Tab-separated table of C-alpha atoms and ligand atoms in Angstrom:
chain	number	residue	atom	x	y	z
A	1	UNK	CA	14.936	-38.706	90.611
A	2	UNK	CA	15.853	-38.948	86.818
A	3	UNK	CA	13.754	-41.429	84.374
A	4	UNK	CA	17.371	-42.239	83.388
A	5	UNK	CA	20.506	-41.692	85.379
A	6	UNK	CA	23.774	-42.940	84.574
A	7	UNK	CA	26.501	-42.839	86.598
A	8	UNK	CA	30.314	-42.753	86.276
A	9	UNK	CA	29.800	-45.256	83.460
A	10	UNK	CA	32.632	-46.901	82.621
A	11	UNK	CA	33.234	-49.274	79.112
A	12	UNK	CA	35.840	-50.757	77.592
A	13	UNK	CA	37.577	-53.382	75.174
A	14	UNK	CA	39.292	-56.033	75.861
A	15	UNK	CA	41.875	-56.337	72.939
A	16	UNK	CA	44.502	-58.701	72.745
A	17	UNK	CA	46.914	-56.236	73.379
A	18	UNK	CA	45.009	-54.659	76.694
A	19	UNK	CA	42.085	-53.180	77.176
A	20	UNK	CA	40.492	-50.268	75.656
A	21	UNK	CA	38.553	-47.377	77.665
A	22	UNK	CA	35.639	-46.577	74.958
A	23	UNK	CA	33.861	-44.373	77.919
A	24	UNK	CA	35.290	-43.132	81.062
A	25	UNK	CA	33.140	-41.217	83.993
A	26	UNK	CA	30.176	-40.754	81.948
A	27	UNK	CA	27.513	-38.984	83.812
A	28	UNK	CA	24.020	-37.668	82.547
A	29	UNK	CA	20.165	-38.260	83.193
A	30	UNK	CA	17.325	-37.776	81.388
A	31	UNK	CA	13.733	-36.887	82.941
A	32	UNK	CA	10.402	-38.055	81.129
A	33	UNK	CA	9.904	-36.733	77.965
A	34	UNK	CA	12.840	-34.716	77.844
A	35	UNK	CA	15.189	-34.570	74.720
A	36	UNK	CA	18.653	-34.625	75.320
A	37	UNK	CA	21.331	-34.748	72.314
A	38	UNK	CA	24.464	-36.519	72.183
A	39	UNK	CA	27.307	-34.988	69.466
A	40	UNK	CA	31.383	-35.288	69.056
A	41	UNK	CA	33.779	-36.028	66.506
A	42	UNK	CA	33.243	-40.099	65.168
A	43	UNK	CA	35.034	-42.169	67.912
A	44	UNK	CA	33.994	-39.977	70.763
A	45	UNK	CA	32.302	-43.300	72.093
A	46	UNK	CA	28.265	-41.911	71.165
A	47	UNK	CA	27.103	-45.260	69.978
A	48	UNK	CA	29.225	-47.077	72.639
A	49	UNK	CA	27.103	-44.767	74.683
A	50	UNK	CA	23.954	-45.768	73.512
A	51	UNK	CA	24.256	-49.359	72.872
A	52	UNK	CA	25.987	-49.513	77.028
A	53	UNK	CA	22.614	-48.396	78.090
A	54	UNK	CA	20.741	-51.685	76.664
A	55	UNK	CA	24.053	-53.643	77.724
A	56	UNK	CA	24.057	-54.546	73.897
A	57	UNK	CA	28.182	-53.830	73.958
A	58	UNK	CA	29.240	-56.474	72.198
A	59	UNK	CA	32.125	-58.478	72.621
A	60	UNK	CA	34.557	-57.853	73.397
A	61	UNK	CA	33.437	-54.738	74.789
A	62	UNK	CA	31.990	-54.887	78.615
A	63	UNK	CA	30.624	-52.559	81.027
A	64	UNK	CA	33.670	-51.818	83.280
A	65	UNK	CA	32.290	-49.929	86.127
A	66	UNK	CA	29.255	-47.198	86.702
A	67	UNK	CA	25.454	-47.196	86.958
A	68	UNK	CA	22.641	-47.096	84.744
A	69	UNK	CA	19.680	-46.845	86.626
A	70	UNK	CA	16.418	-46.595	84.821
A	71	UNK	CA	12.977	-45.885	86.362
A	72	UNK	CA	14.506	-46.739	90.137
A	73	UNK	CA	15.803	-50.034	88.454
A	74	UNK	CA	19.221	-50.723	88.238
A	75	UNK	CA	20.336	-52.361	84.653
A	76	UNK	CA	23.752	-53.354	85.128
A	77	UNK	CA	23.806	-56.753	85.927
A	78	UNK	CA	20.306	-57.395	85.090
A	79	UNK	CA	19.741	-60.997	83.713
A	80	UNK	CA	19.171	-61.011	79.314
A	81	UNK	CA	15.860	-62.097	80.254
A	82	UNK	CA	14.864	-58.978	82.572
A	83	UNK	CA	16.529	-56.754	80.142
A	84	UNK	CA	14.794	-58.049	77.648
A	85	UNK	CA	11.379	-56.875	79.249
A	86	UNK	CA	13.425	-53.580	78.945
A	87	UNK	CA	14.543	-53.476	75.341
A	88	UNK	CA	12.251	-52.556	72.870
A	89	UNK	CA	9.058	-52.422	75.529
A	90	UNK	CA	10.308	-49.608	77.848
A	91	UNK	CA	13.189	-48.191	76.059
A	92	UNK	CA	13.794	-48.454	72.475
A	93	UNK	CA	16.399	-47.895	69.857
A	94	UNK	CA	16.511	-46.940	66.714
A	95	UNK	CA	19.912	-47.256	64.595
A	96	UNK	CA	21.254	-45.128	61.220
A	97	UNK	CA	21.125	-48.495	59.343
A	98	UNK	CA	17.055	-49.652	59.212
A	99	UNK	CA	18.243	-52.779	58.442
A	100	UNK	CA	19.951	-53.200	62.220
A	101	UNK	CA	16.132	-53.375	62.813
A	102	UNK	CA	14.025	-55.008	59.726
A	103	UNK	CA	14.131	-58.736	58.958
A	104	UNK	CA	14.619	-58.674	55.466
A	105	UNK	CA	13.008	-62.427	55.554
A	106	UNK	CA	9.440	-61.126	57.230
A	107	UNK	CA	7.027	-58.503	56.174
A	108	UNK	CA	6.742	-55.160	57.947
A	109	UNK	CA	3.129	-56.922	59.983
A	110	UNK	CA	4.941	-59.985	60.979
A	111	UNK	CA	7.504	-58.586	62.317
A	112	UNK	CA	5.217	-55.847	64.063
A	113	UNK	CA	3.170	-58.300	65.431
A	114	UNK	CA	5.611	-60.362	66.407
A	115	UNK	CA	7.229	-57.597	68.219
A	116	UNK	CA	3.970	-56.780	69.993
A	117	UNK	CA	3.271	-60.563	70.966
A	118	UNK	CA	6.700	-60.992	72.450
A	119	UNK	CA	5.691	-58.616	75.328
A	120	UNK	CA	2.213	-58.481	75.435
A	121	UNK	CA	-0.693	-61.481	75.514
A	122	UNK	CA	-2.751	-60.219	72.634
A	123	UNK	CA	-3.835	-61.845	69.333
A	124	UNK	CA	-2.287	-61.533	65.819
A	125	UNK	CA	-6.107	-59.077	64.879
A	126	UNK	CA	-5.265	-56.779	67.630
A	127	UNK	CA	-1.682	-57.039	67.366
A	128	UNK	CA	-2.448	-56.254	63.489
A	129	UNK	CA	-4.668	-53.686	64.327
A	130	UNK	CA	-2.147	-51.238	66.835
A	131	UNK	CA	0.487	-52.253	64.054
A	132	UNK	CA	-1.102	-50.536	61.058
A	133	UNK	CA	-2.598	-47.312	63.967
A	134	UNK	CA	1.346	-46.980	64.328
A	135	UNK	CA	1.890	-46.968	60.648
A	136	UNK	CA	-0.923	-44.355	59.868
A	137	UNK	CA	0.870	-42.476	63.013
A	138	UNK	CA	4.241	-41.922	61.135
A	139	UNK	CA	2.398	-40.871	57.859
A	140	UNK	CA	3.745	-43.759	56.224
A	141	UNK	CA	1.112	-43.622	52.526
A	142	UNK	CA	-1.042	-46.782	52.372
A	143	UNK	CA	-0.031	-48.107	55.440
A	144	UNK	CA	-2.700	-51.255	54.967
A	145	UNK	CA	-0.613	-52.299	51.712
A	146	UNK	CA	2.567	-51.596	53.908
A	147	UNK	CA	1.812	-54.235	56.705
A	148	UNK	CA	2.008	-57.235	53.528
A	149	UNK	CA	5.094	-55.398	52.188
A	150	UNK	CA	8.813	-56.512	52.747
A	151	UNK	CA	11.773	-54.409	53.793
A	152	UNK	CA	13.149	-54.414	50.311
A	153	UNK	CA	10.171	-52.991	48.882
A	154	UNK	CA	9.902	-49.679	50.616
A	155	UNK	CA	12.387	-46.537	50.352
A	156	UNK	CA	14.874	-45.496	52.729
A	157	UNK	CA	12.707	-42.646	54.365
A	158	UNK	CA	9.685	-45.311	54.269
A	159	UNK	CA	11.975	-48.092	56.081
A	160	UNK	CA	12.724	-45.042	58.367
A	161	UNK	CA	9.392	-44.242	58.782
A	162	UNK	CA	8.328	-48.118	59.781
A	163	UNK	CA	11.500	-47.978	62.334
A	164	UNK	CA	10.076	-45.080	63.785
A	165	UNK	CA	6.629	-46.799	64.030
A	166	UNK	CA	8.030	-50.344	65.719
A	167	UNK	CA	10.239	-48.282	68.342
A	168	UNK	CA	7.106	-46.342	69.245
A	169	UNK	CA	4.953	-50.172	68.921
A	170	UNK	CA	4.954	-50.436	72.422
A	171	UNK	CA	4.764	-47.133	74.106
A	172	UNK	CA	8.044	-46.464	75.418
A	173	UNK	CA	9.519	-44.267	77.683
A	174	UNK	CA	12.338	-43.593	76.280
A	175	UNK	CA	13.547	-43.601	72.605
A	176	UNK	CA	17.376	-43.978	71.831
A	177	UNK	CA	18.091	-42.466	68.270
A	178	UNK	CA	21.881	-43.565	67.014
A	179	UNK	CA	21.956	-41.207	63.970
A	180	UNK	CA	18.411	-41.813	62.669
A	181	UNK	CA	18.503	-39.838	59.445
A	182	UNK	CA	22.262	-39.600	58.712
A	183	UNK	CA	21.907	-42.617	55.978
A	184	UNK	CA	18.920	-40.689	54.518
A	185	UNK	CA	19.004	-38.193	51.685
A	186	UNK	CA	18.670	-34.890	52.881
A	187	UNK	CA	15.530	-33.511	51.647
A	188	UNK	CA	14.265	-37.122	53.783
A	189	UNK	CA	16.349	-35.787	56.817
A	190	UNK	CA	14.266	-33.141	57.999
A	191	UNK	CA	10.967	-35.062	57.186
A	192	UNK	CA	11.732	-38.115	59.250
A	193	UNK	CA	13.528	-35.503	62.193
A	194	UNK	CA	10.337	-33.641	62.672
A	195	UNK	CA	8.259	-36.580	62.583
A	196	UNK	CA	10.039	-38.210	65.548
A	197	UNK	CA	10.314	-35.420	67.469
A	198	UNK	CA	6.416	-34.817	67.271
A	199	UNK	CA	5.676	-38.058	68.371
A	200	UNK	CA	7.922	-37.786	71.340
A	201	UNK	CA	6.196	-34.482	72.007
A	202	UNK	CA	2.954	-36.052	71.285
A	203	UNK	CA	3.537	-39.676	73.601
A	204	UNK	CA	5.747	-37.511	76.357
A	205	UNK	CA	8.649	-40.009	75.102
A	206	UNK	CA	12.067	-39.335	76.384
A	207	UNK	CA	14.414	-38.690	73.057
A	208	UNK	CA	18.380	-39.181	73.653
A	209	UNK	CA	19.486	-38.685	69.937
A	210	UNK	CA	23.219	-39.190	68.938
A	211	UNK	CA	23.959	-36.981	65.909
A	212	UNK	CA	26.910	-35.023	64.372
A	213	UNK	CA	24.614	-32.228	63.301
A	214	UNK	CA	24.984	-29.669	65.730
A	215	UNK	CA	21.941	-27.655	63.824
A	216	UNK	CA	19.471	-30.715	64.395
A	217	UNK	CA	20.470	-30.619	68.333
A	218	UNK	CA	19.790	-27.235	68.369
A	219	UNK	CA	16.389	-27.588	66.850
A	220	UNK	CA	15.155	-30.657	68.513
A	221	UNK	CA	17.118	-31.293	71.932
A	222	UNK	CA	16.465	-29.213	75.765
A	223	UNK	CA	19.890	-30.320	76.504
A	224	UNK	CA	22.900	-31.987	75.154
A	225	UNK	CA	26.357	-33.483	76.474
A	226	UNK	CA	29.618	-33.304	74.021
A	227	UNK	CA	31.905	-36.047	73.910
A	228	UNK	CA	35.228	-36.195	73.048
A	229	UNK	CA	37.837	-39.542	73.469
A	230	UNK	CA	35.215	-41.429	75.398
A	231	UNK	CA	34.228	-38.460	78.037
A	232	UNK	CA	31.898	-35.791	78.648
A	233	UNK	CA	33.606	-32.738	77.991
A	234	UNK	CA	30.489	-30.268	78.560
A	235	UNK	CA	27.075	-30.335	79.648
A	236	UNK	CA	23.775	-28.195	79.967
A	237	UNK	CA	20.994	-26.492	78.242
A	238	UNK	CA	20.860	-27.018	74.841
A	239	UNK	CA	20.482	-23.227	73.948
A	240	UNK	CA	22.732	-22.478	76.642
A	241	UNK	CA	25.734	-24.207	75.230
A	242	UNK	CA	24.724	-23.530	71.348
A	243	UNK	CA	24.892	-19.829	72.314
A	244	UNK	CA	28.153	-19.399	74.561
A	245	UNK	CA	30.246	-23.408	74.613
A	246	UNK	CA	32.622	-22.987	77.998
A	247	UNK	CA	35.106	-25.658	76.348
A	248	UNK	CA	37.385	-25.086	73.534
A	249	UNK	CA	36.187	-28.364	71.810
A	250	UNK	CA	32.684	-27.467	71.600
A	251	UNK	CA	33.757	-23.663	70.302
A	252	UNK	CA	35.371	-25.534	68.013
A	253	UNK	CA	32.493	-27.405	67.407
A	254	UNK	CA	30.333	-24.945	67.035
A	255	UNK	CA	32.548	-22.472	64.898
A	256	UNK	CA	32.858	-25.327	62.231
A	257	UNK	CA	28.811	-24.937	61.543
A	258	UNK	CA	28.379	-24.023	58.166
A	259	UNK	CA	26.042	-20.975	59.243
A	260	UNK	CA	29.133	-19.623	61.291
A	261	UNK	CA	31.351	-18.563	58.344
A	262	UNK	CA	30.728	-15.873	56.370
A	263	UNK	CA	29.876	-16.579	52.998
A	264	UNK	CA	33.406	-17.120	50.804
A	265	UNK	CA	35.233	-17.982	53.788
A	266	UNK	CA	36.995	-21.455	55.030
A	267	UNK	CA	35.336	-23.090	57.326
A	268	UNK	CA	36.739	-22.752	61.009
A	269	UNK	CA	37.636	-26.642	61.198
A	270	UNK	CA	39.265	-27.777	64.809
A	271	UNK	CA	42.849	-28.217	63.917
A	272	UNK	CA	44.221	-31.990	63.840
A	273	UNK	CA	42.083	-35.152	64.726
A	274	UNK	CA	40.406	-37.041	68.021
A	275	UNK	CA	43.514	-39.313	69.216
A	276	UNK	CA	43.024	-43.098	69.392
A	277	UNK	CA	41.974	-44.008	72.793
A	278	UNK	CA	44.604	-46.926	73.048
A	279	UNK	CA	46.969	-43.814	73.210
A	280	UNK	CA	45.286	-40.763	74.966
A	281	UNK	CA	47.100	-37.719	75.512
A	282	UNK	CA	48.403	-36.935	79.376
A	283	UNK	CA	46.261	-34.473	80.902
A	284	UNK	CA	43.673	-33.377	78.976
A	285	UNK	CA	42.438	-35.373	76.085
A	286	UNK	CA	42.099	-32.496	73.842
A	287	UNK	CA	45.260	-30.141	74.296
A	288	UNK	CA	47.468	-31.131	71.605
A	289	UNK	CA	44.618	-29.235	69.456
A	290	UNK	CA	43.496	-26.728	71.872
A	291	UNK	CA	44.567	-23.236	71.640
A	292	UNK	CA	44.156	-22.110	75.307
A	293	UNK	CA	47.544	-24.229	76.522
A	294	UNK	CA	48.748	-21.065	76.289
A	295	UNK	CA	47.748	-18.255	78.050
A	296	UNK	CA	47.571	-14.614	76.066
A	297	UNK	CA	50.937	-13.646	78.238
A	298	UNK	CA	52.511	-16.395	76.520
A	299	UNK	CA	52.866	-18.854	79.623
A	300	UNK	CA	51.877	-22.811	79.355
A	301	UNK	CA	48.723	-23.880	81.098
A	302	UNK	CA	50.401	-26.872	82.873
A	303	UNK	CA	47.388	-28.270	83.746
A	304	UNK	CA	46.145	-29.167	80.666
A	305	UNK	CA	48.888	-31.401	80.049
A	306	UNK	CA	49.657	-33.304	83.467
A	307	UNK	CA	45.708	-33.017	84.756
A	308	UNK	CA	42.369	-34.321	83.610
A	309	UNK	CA	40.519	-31.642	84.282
A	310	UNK	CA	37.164	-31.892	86.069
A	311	UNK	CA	33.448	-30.502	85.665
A	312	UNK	CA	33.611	-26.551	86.786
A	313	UNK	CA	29.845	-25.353	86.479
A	314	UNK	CA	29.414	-22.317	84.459
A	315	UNK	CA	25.648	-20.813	84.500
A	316	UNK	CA	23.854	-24.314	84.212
A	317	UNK	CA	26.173	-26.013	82.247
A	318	UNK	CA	29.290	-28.007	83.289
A	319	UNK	CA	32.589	-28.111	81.885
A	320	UNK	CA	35.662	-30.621	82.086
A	321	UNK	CA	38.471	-27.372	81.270
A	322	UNK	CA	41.113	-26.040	83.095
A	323	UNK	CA	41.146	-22.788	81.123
A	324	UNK	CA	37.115	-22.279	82.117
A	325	UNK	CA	38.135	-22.947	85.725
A	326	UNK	CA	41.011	-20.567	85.869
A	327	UNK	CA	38.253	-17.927	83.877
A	328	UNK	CA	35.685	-18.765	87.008
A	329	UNK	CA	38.789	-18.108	89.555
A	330	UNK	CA	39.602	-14.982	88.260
A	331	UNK	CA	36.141	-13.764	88.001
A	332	UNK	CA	35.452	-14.661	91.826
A	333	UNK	CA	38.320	-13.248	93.065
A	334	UNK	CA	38.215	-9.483	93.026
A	335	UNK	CA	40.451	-7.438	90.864
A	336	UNK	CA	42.528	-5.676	93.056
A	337	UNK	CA	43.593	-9.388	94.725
A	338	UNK	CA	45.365	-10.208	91.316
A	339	UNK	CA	46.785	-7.699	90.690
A	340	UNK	CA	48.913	-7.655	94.383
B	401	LIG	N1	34.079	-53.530	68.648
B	401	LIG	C1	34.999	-52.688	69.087
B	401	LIG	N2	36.238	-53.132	69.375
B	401	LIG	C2	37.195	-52.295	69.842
B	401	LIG	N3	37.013	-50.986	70.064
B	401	LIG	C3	35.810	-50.484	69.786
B	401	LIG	C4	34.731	-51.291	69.274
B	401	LIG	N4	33.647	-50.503	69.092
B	401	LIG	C5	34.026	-49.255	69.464
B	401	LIG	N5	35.306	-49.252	69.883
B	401	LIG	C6	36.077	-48.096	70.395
B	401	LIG	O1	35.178	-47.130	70.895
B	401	LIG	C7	35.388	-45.883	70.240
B	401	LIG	C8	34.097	-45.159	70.129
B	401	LIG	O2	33.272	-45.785	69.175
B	401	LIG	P1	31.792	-45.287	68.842
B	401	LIG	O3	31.267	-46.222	67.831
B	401	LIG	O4	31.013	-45.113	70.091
B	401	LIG	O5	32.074	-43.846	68.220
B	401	LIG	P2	30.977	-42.793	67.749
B	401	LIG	O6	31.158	-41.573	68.591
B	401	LIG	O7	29.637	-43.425	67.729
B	401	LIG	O8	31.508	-42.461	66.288
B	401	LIG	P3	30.653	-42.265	64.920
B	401	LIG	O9	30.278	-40.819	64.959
B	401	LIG	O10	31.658	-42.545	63.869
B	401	LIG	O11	29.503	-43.186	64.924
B	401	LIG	C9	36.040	-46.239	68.918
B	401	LIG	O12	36.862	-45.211	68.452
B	401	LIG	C10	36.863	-47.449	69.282
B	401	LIG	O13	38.105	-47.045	69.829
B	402	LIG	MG1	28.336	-43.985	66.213
């Protein structure tokens, strides 16, 4: 069994004129101290995603259907209170914005101590005392100073930096990283990137990181999932995926890196954009931009426009295409059968 295993997790929101379905069927788990990346266009539903785990969908978003079971524990339907034990303790989050996190109204030791008194009987010296060993851990420079320091008063990568050092405040199992660096600049990016990812190496923390850098997944995740219109579209080893994507999205994806193109040329952008999810295409979500609707003889793929398509497993990775199950097909039957 998974540290983390979530099952056909389903969200939506309920908008006046019916409800939305932000995720649909998600499915993915994630052992101890494994890093597992989370990418897609913006809307795919990644933060929806992440903030579903904590329940922290706000209003008038709900969890619709599906299982989140952490540690043996079921969390849907847990009381605030037991989830609260959860949040921040056992699983922790850390947003793009540092200010989702930091009072602006308390210094950086208040708030770390308060944080570390809320779950755990200890006194203000000792709370004071693992606060500033967590500062010195992310490299923060006079971390002492730091503790009597407000919000305000510290850069971006150094507000980063003390975000990184309260989600890791109370040894958690699993860290939850909504864009961490995208608000950063980018020399900052890789700085603050490899720090977390050494400390999750270093504490055996569990990393799901939601990014739209396909490089950084590459770098720092084992395995990823790619979302697109509130599903899973593909899954598997990270390296796996990076080095031959199944679905056409993540080709696309992945042929739209920078490093892909040769230098002078346009980058290989997917044609047209992700469609609202109050108006999803029939079938599958992404063939009004896909190019494999039509077969190289020139016949429509019917499929991908009357049928979602489900997971066909290809190597160890999974993916939600027709076209990649009609490749498998074809492969397992032999020749001389297709051509009769
Ligand atoms: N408060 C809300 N009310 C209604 N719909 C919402 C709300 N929040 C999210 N959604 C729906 O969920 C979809 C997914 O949103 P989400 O924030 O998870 O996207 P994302 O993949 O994190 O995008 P980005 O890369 O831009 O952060 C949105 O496109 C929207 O349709
Ligand atoms: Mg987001």
């Amino acid at each position: 069994m998974s540290l983390l295993e979530v099952n056909h997790l389903d969200v939506r929101f309920a908008l006046r004129r019916g409800d939305v379905q932000a995720l649909r069927d998600v499915c993915f788990s994630l052992d101890r101290g494994e890093r597992l990346g989370i990418v897609g266009e913006s809307g795919a539903g990644k933060s929806v995603a992440a903030f579903s785990l904590l329940n922290l969908i706000a209003k008038p978003g709900y969890i619709a259907g599906g299982s989140i079971r952490f540690d043996g524990q079921e969390l849907i339907g847990l009381s605030d209170r037991a989830l609260r034990r959860i949040r921040g303790h056992r699983i922790s989050m850390i947003f793009q914005d540092p200010m989702m996190t930091l009072n602006p109204v308390l210094t950086i030791g208040e708030q770390m101590v308060e944080c570390l008194k809320a779950h755990r009987r200890i006194s203000t010296r000792d709370a004071r005392a693992i606060s500033l060993r967590k500062l010195e851990q992310v490299q923060i420079p006079s971390p002492e100073a730091r503790l009597d320091q407000y919000p305000h008063e510290l850069s971006g990568g150094m507000r980063q930096r003390v975000i990184i050092a309260i989600a890791l405040l109370l040894d958690p199992d699993i860290i939850i990283a909504d864009e961490p660096t995208t608000a950063l600049d980018v020399t900052i990016q890789a700085e603050i990137m490899a720090l977390l990812l050494e400390l999750c190496e270093e504490h055996n923390v569990g990393l799901v990181l939601i990014t739209h850098d396909l490089g950084v997944v590459s770098q720092v995740t084992q395995r990823m999932l790619v979302m697109y219109a509130g599903r899973v579209i593909e899954q598997g080893p990270t390296r796996e995926i990076i080095n031959d994507p199944q679905h056409p999205y993540t080709q696309g994806l992945i042929n739209a890196l920078p490093q892909m193109a040769t230098p002078g040329e346009r980058l290989n952008q997917i044609p047209g954009s992700m469609p609202s999810l109050s108006h999803l295409p029939s079938g599958c979500a992404f063939h009004p931009r896909c190019g494999f609707v039509t077969r190289p003889d020139g016949s429509t793929r019917q499929a991908c426009v009357d049928e979602v398509p489900g997971f066909v497993t290809s190597g160890n990775c999974q993916a939600a295409c027709h076209m990649v199950a009609e490749m498998i097909e074809r492969e397992r039957i032999p020749a001389e059968e297709q051509d009769s």
